[in-house]
Short mmCIF file of C-alpha atoms in Angstrom, two decimals:
data_model
loop_
_atom_site.label_atom_id
_atom_site.label_comp_id
_atom_site.label_asym_id
_atom_site.label_seq_id
_atom_site.Cartn_x
_atom_site.Cartn_y
_atom_site.Cartn_z
CA UNK L 1 -1.59 -2.20 -9.27
CA UNK L 2 -5.27 -2.89 -9.41
CA UNK L 3 -7.91 -1.10 -11.40
CA UNK L 4 -10.87 -3.19 -10.28
CA UNK L 5 -13.75 -1.65 -8.43
CA UNK L 6 -15.44 -4.10 -6.10
CA UNK L 7 -18.99 -3.96 -4.84
CA UNK L 8 -18.10 -5.59 -1.43
CA UNK L 9 -14.96 -3.73 -0.15
CA UNK L 10 -12.27 -6.05 1.30
CA UNK L 11 -14.33 -8.30 3.58
CA UNK L 12 -14.09 -11.39 1.47
CA UNK L 13 -10.11 -11.43 1.28
CA UNK L 14 -10.06 -10.63 5.02
CA UNK L 15 -12.56 -13.50 5.71
CA UNK L 16 -10.27 -15.91 3.82
CA UNK L 17 -7.16 -14.70 5.72
CA UNK L 18 -8.76 -15.05 9.04
CA UNK L 19 -10.31 -18.43 8.47
CA UNK L 20 -8.82 -21.48 10.35
CA UNK L 21 -10.60 -24.44 8.76
CA UNK L 22 -10.46 -27.90 10.19
CA UNK L 23 -10.31 -29.43 6.61
CA UNK L 24 -10.28 -27.44 3.53
CA UNK L 25 -12.50 -24.23 3.10
CA UNK L 26 -13.61 -23.27 -0.34
CA UNK L 27 -15.11 -19.91 -1.23
CA UNK L 28 -17.21 -19.47 -4.42
CA UNK L 29 -16.25 -16.29 -6.20
CA UNK L 30 -19.05 -16.48 -8.87
CA UNK L 31 -18.39 -17.51 -12.53
CA UNK L 32 -15.90 -20.35 -12.16
CA UNK L 33 -13.59 -18.80 -9.49
CA UNK L 34 -12.63 -20.26 -6.09
CA UNK L 35 -10.36 -19.72 -3.17
CA UNK L 36 -9.13 -22.79 -1.35
CA UNK L 37 -7.51 -22.70 2.17
CA UNK L 38 -6.16 -25.85 3.94
CA UNK L 39 -5.95 -26.27 7.63
CA UNK L 40 -2.30 -25.41 7.62
CA UNK L 41 -2.90 -22.17 5.86
CA UNK L 42 -1.91 -22.81 2.22
CA UNK L 43 -4.14 -20.75 -0.03
CA UNK L 44 -4.89 -21.28 -3.63
CA UNK L 45 -7.02 -19.43 -6.17
CA UNK L 46 -8.67 -21.18 -9.23
CA UNK L 47 -9.92 -19.10 -12.12
CA UNK L 48 -10.57 -15.92 -10.16
CA UNK L 49 -12.35 -13.32 -12.42
CA UNK L 50 -13.46 -9.91 -11.47
CA UNK L 51 -13.98 -8.48 -14.94
CA UNK L 52 -17.47 -7.41 -16.23
CA UNK L 53 -17.31 -9.07 -19.54
CA UNK L 54 -17.83 -7.23 -22.87
CA UNK L 55 -21.18 -5.55 -22.82
CA UNK L 56 -23.42 -5.83 -24.62
CA UNK L 57 -22.07 -9.18 -25.75
CA UNK L 58 -21.21 -10.66 -22.40
CA UNK L 59 -22.78 -9.02 -19.52
CA UNK L 60 -21.88 -9.72 -15.78
CA UNK L 61 -24.91 -10.62 -13.72
CA UNK L 62 -23.29 -10.86 -10.24
CA UNK L 63 -21.28 -8.57 -7.92
CA UNK L 64 -17.63 -7.98 -8.21
CA UNK L 65 -16.72 -9.65 -4.88
CA UNK L 66 -13.23 -8.43 -4.19
CA UNK L 67 -10.39 -6.21 -5.52
CA UNK L 68 -7.36 -8.39 -6.48
CA UNK L 69 -5.16 -5.68 -4.96
CA UNK L 70 -6.56 -6.46 -1.51
CA UNK L 71 -5.17 -10.05 -1.72
CA UNK L 72 -2.02 -10.15 0.61
CA UNK L 73 -1.63 -13.86 0.97
CA UNK L 74 -1.74 -16.45 -1.86
CA UNK L 75 0.42 -19.48 -2.62
CA UNK L 76 -0.71 -20.18 -6.21
CA UNK L 77 -3.22 -19.15 -8.82
CA UNK L 78 -4.46 -21.92 -11.22
CA UNK L 79 -6.11 -21.38 -14.56
CA UNK L 80 -7.98 -24.07 -16.33
CA UNK L 81 -7.86 -22.53 -19.90
CA UNK L 82 -7.30 -19.42 -21.89
CA UNK L 83 -10.77 -17.72 -22.00
CA UNK L 84 -10.81 -14.26 -20.55
CA UNK L 85 -12.98 -15.27 -17.57
CA UNK L 86 -10.36 -17.77 -16.59
CA UNK L 87 -7.14 -16.13 -17.61
CA UNK L 88 -7.26 -12.41 -16.99
CA UNK L 89 -4.53 -9.90 -16.21
CA UNK L 90 -6.68 -7.31 -14.18
CA UNK L 91 -8.06 -10.14 -12.08
CA UNK L 92 -4.89 -12.24 -11.48
CA UNK L 93 -1.93 -9.96 -12.19
CA UNK L 94 -2.29 -7.83 -9.00
CA UNK L 95 -2.45 -11.03 -6.99
CA UNK L 96 0.80 -12.33 -8.38
CA UNK L 97 2.37 -8.91 -8.00
CA UNK L 98 1.46 -8.44 -4.29
CA UNK L 99 1.95 -12.06 -3.20
CA UNK L 100 4.72 -13.45 -5.39
CA UNK L 101 2.33 -16.39 -5.99
CA UNK L 102 2.99 -18.69 -9.04
CA UNK L 103 0.51 -18.85 -11.88
CA UNK L 104 0.11 -22.33 -13.11
CA UNK L 105 -1.72 -22.71 -16.40
CA UNK L 106 -1.68 -24.65 -19.77
CA UNK L 107 0.49 -23.22 -22.58
CA UNK L 108 -2.23 -21.16 -24.30
CA UNK L 109 -3.17 -19.50 -21.07
CA UNK L 110 0.47 -18.65 -20.43
CA UNK L 111 0.61 -17.24 -24.01
CA UNK L 112 -2.23 -14.95 -23.11
CA UNK L 113 -0.35 -13.79 -19.91
CA UNK L 114 3.04 -13.32 -21.64
CA UNK L 115 1.98 -12.07 -25.10
CA UNK L 116 -1.63 -11.15 -25.68
CA UNK L 117 -2.16 -9.31 -22.33
CA UNK L 118 1.66 -8.73 -21.51
CA UNK L 119 1.13 -9.14 -17.79
CA UNK L 120 4.85 -8.54 -17.17
CA UNK L 121 4.59 -5.10 -18.70
CA UNK L 122 1.56 -4.16 -16.55
CA UNK L 123 2.51 -5.79 -13.25
CA UNK L 124 5.73 -6.51 -11.29
CA UNK L 125 5.83 -10.25 -12.12
CA UNK L 126 8.98 -12.22 -12.82
CA UNK L 127 9.30 -14.96 -15.38
CA UNK L 128 9.51 -17.76 -12.78
CA UNK L 129 5.93 -16.88 -11.62
CA UNK L 130 4.37 -18.00 -14.92
CA UNK L 131 4.53 -21.78 -15.04
CA UNK L 132 3.30 -23.95 -17.91
CA UNK L 133 1.59 -27.15 -16.86
CA UNK L 134 -0.05 -30.02 -18.86
CA UNK L 135 -2.04 -33.09 -18.42
CA UNK L 136 -0.18 -35.63 -16.24
CA UNK L 137 1.74 -33.08 -14.22
CA UNK L 138 1.72 -33.18 -10.47
CA UNK L 139 2.44 -30.04 -8.40
CA UNK L 140 3.07 -29.84 -4.66
CA UNK L 141 1.71 -26.47 -3.28
CA UNK L 142 2.07 -26.38 0.47
CA UNK L 143 -0.27 -28.89 1.94
CA UNK L 144 -1.94 -29.64 -1.37
CA UNK L 145 -0.95 -32.06 -4.21
CA UNK L 146 -2.42 -30.83 -7.50
CA UNK L 147 -2.88 -33.32 -10.38
CA UNK L 148 -3.30 -31.81 -13.90
CA UNK L 149 -5.93 -33.83 -15.71
CA UNK L 150 -7.89 -33.97 -19.00
CA UNK L 151 -10.85 -31.63 -19.66
CA UNK L 152 -13.26 -31.66 -22.59
CA UNK L 153 -14.10 -28.11 -23.69
CA UNK L 154 -14.33 -27.82 -27.57
CA UNK L 155 -14.46 -24.04 -27.18
CA UNK L 156 -11.06 -23.86 -25.66
CA UNK L 157 -7.66 -24.42 -27.32
CA UNK L 158 -6.12 -26.18 -24.47
CA UNK L 159 -8.27 -26.79 -21.40
CA UNK L 160 -7.31 -28.83 -18.28
CA UNK L 161 -8.83 -29.95 -15.04
CA UNK L 162 -7.36 -30.16 -11.53
CA UNK L 163 -7.64 -32.83 -8.90
CA UNK L 164 -6.37 -31.23 -5.62
CA UNK L 165 -5.62 -33.81 -2.99
CA UNK L 166 -5.32 -32.91 0.77
CA UNK L 167 -5.04 -35.11 3.77
CA UNK L 168 -8.68 -34.36 4.63
CA UNK L 169 -10.35 -34.68 1.29
CA UNK L 170 -10.06 -34.37 -2.55
CA UNK L 171 -11.40 -31.43 -4.71
CA UNK L 172 -11.94 -31.53 -8.37
CA UNK L 173 -12.31 -28.43 -10.62
CA UNK L 174 -13.23 -29.16 -14.28
CA UNK L 175 -13.02 -25.63 -15.73
CA UNK L 176 -15.74 -25.47 -18.55
CA UNK L 177 -15.65 -29.19 -19.28
CA UNK L 178 -18.41 -31.25 -20.68
CA UNK L 179 -18.81 -35.01 -20.33
CA UNK L 180 -16.33 -37.27 -21.90
CA UNK L 181 -15.75 -41.07 -22.01
CA UNK L 182 -12.33 -40.56 -20.33
CA UNK L 183 -14.12 -39.40 -17.16
CA UNK L 184 -14.81 -42.98 -16.15
CA UNK L 185 -11.13 -43.71 -15.74
CA UNK L 186 -10.53 -40.41 -14.00
CA UNK L 187 -13.40 -41.15 -11.57
CA UNK L 188 -11.88 -44.58 -10.79
CA UNK L 189 -8.38 -43.08 -10.19
CA UNK L 190 -9.41 -40.62 -7.63
CA UNK L 191 -11.83 -40.41 -4.72
CA UNK L 192 -13.42 -36.98 -5.32
CA UNK L 193 -15.18 -35.65 -2.26
CA UNK L 194 -16.27 -32.31 -3.75
CA UNK L 195 -16.33 -31.54 -7.44
CA UNK L 196 -16.94 -28.30 -9.51
CA UNK L 197 -18.49 -28.52 -12.87
CA UNK L 198 -19.67 -25.59 -15.02
CA UNK L 199 -23.46 -25.37 -15.87
CA UNK L 200 -25.52 -23.08 -17.83
CA UNK L 201 -28.40 -22.64 -20.28
CA UNK L 202 -28.31 -22.29 -24.01
CA UNK L 203 -29.07 -18.67 -25.06
CA UNK L 204 -28.59 -16.10 -27.72
CA UNK L 205 -25.26 -14.10 -27.56
CA UNK L 206 -24.24 -11.51 -30.02
CA UNK L 207 -21.71 -12.64 -32.56
CA UNK L 208 -18.30 -10.94 -32.08
CA UNK L 209 -18.14 -9.87 -35.76
CA UNK L 210 -21.66 -9.20 -36.84
CA UNK L 211 -23.35 -8.36 -33.60
CA UNK L 212 -26.30 -10.62 -34.56
CA UNK L 213 -27.68 -12.96 -31.79
CA UNK L 214 -26.32 -16.53 -32.20
CA UNK L 215 -27.53 -19.59 -30.39
CA UNK L 216 -24.68 -20.21 -27.94
CA UNK L 217 -23.84 -23.27 -25.68
CA UNK L 218 -20.80 -22.73 -23.62
CA UNK L 219 -21.58 -24.91 -20.59
CA UNK L 220 -22.93 -28.29 -19.72
CA UNK L 221 -26.72 -28.59 -19.55
CA UNK L 222 -28.61 -30.22 -16.68
CA UNK L 223 -28.19 -33.79 -18.16
CA UNK L 224 -24.63 -33.28 -19.20
CA UNK L 225 -23.34 -31.94 -15.75
CA UNK L 226 -24.97 -34.89 -14.05
CA UNK L 227 -23.51 -37.40 -16.55
CA UNK L 228 -20.09 -35.82 -15.96
CA UNK L 229 -20.45 -36.02 -12.18
CA UNK L 230 -21.71 -39.55 -12.32
CA UNK L 231 -18.79 -40.74 -14.49
CA UNK L 232 -16.33 -38.92 -12.13
CA UNK L 233 -17.94 -40.47 -9.05
CA UNK L 234 -18.20 -37.06 -7.41
CA UNK L 235 -19.69 -37.32 -3.89
CA UNK L 236 -20.68 -33.80 -3.61
CA UNK L 237 -21.30 -31.70 -6.76
CA UNK L 238 -20.86 -27.98 -6.71
CA UNK L 239 -22.23 -26.39 -9.88
CA UNK L 240 -20.53 -23.18 -11.10
CA UNK L 241 -20.86 -20.53 -13.87
CA UNK L 242 -24.77 -20.65 -13.80
CA UNK L 243 -24.82 -17.14 -12.28
CA UNK L 244 -22.53 -15.34 -14.59
CA UNK L 245 -23.61 -14.22 -18.06
CA UNK L 246 -26.86 -12.58 -19.11
CA UNK L 247 -28.79 -14.98 -21.38
CA UNK L 248 -26.88 -18.09 -20.17
CA UNK L 249 -27.92 -18.19 -16.48
CA UNK L 250 -29.61 -21.29 -15.09
CA UNK L 251 -31.31 -22.69 -11.96
CA UNK L 252 -28.99 -25.10 -10.17
CA UNK L 253 -31.82 -26.29 -7.91
CA UNK L 254 -33.13 -28.13 -11.07
CA UNK L 255 -30.16 -30.48 -10.78
CA UNK L 256 -31.67 -32.35 -7.87
CA UNK L 257 -34.37 -33.87 -10.10
CA UNK L 258 -31.84 -34.75 -12.83
CA UNK L 259 -29.61 -36.55 -10.31
CA UNK L 260 -32.31 -38.61 -8.59
CA UNK L 261 -31.70 -41.88 -10.34
CA UNK L 262 -27.81 -41.75 -10.10
CA UNK L 263 -25.50 -43.08 -7.55
CA UNK L 264 -23.30 -40.16 -8.02
CA UNK L 265 -23.46 -37.26 -7.16
CA UNK L 266 -24.75 -38.12 -3.71
CA UNK L 267 -25.23 -34.49 -2.78
CA UNK L 268 -25.68 -31.28 -4.81
CA UNK L 269 -24.18 -28.28 -3.09
CA UNK L 270 -25.76 -24.96 -4.17
CA UNK L 271 -23.48 -21.98 -3.41
CA UNK L 272 -24.02 -18.38 -4.13
CA UNK L 273 -21.14 -15.96 -4.81
CA UNK L 274 -19.27 -15.31 -1.56
CA UNK L 275 -20.41 -18.65 0.11
CA UNK L 276 -18.05 -20.90 1.95
CA UNK L 277 -18.15 -24.63 1.63
CA UNK L 278 -15.78 -27.05 3.58
CA UNK L 279 -14.74 -30.44 2.54
#
């Protein structure tokens, strides 16, 4: 049962259900969340989050685009790591409950679901729906082949990235990763058509214990996101997370200047919450 109050009604879930893409359609949900739908109808959610943060420490700056209780069709939900805006019972539990989708996530995210937030006590979810994955795993989800790969996020205890292959193109989601030397090998291993990397400013966020403002860097800066995209050979870069938290928002249009002298990314896709981008 969902307790989320959306600003947009049910139009976004209905839009996804009605879509018949020729390739793969991708909807940006704000923060680091996405819906993917292939041309055969397989639908995947990655890091969907409809929480409002923990005001006044973390304050959501964008609308809540859907009620997870309105999702009636979903084949899988993927989480990149254990942070609350990526693994979140009120955002993801109702989807699993109403669709019987499987939740694929690294061990620390599954621990949040099973223990910290006790999703199975709150929602009608069975044990087989919670699936632990790790780097090197490959999962077949309908028409998609999902490769679990390395991510570099020092703020997370076990982050992963996903390379999602489809007959019509390849999509990459890096979670909250920053650049890393291993990305050169990853970029050579896959032909990434569209890649998501988190991006934001450095700002002052209240400390959890003292409440005092602390200089905080959770996401890649302008130079770091382009460095990561270049190493991964991402053809079209889709920056995410820049819209979410008060004090850490950023301007993604500034990335055009930073990318000018690089071969990759060739294109920077700027999407606002609710926008659809096709591979």
